[in-house]
Amino acid sequence: MLFRDLWLRPALAPRDRSLVTVSALISLGHVAQISYHLNRAMDSGLTQAEASEVLTHLAFYAGWPNVFSAVPVAKGVFDKRPR
């Protein structure tokens, strides 16, 4: 219930909460969890263009290696989503 309660807090929209989560996962190098949360963010309205911009922005703050590890995962999510 802890995570459910956290995700239902009203101060952040689900899209924004997912965006923060994806950014944290990329920054920490937790590649295995990115796909689920990126899909959730996109289900909540995050666009592919916005997700791509997040990757570019994070490269400068979270480090190029973390982003380079996340790019193939993000590409896999983009490729599998309906257009």
Coordinates of C-alpha atoms in Angstrom, one line a residue:
M1 CA 0.0 0.0 0.0
L2 CA 2.9 2.3 0.6
F3 CA 3.7 2.8 -3.1
R4 CA 0.0 3.1 -4.0
D5 CA -0.5 5.8 -1.5
L6 CA 2.6 7.6 -2.7
W7 CA 1.4 7.5 -6.4
L8 CA -2.1 8.8 -5.4
R9 CA -0.8 11.9 -3.6
P10 CA -2.4 14.9 -5.3
A11 CA 0.4 17.4 -5.4
L12 CA 2.0 15.8 -8.6
A13 CA 0.1 14.6 -11.6
P14 CA 0.7 11.0 -12.5
R15 CA 2.6 12.1 -15.7
D16 CA 4.9 14.3 -13.6
R17 CA 5.4 11.6 -10.9
S18 CA 6.3 9.1 -13.6
L19 CA 8.7 11.6 -15.2
V20 CA 10.5 12.0 -11.9
T21 CA 10.7 8.3 -11.4
V22 CA 12.1 7.7 -14.9
S23 CA 14.7 10.4 -14.4
A24 CA 15.7 8.9 -11.0
L25 CA 16.0 5.4 -12.5
I26 CA 18.2 6.6 -15.4
S27 CA 20.3 8.7 -13.0
L28 CA 20.8 5.7 -10.7
G29 CA 21.5 3.3 -13.6
H30 CA 18.5 1.1 -12.8
V31 CA 18.0 0.1 -16.5
A32 CA 15.8 -2.9 -15.8
Q33 CA 13.0 -0.7 -14.3
I34 CA 13.0 2.0 -16.9
S35 CA 10.7 0.3 -19.5
Y36 CA 7.8 -0.2 -17.1
H37 CA 7.9 3.4 -15.7
L38 CA 8.5 5.0 -19.1
N39 CA 5.5 3.2 -20.5
R40 CA 3.5 4.4 -17.5
A41 CA 4.7 8.0 -18.1
M42 CA 3.7 7.7 -21.7
D43 CA 0.3 6.2 -20.8
S44 CA -0.1 9.3 -18.6
G45 CA 0.6 11.7 -21.5
L46 CA 4.4 12.0 -21.8
T47 CA 5.2 12.2 -25.5
Q48 CA 8.1 10.5 -27.2
A49 CA 9.6 13.9 -28.0
E50 CA 9.5 14.8 -24.3
A51 CA 11.0 11.5 -23.3
S52 CA 13.8 12.0 -25.8
E53 CA 14.4 15.5 -24.5
V54 CA 14.6 14.1 -20.9
L55 CA 17.3 11.7 -22.0
T56 CA 19.3 14.5 -23.6
H57 CA 18.9 16.7 -20.6
L58 CA 19.9 14.0 -18.2
A59 CA 23.1 13.2 -20.1
F60 CA 24.5 16.5 -18.8
Y61 CA 23.4 15.9 -15.2
A62 CA 23.3 12.2 -14.6
G63 CA 26.2 11.3 -16.9
W64 CA 26.5 10.1 -20.5
P65 CA 27.1 6.4 -19.5
N66 CA 23.7 6.3 -17.6
V67 CA 21.9 7.8 -20.5
F68 CA 23.7 5.6 -23.1
S69 CA 22.5 2.6 -21.1
A70 CA 18.9 3.9 -21.0
V71 CA 18.7 4.9 -24.7
P72 CA 18.2 1.3 -26.1
V73 CA 15.5 0.7 -23.4
A74 CA 13.7 3.9 -24.3
K75 CA 14.0 3.0 -28.0
G76 CA 12.4 -0.4 -27.3
V77 CA 9.5 1.3 -25.5
F78 CA 9.0 3.8 -28.4
D79 CA 9.1 1.0 -31.0
K80 CA 6.5 -1.1 -29.2
R81 CA 4.0 1.6 -28.6
P82 CA 1.2 2.4 -31.0
R83 CA 1.8 5.4 -33.1

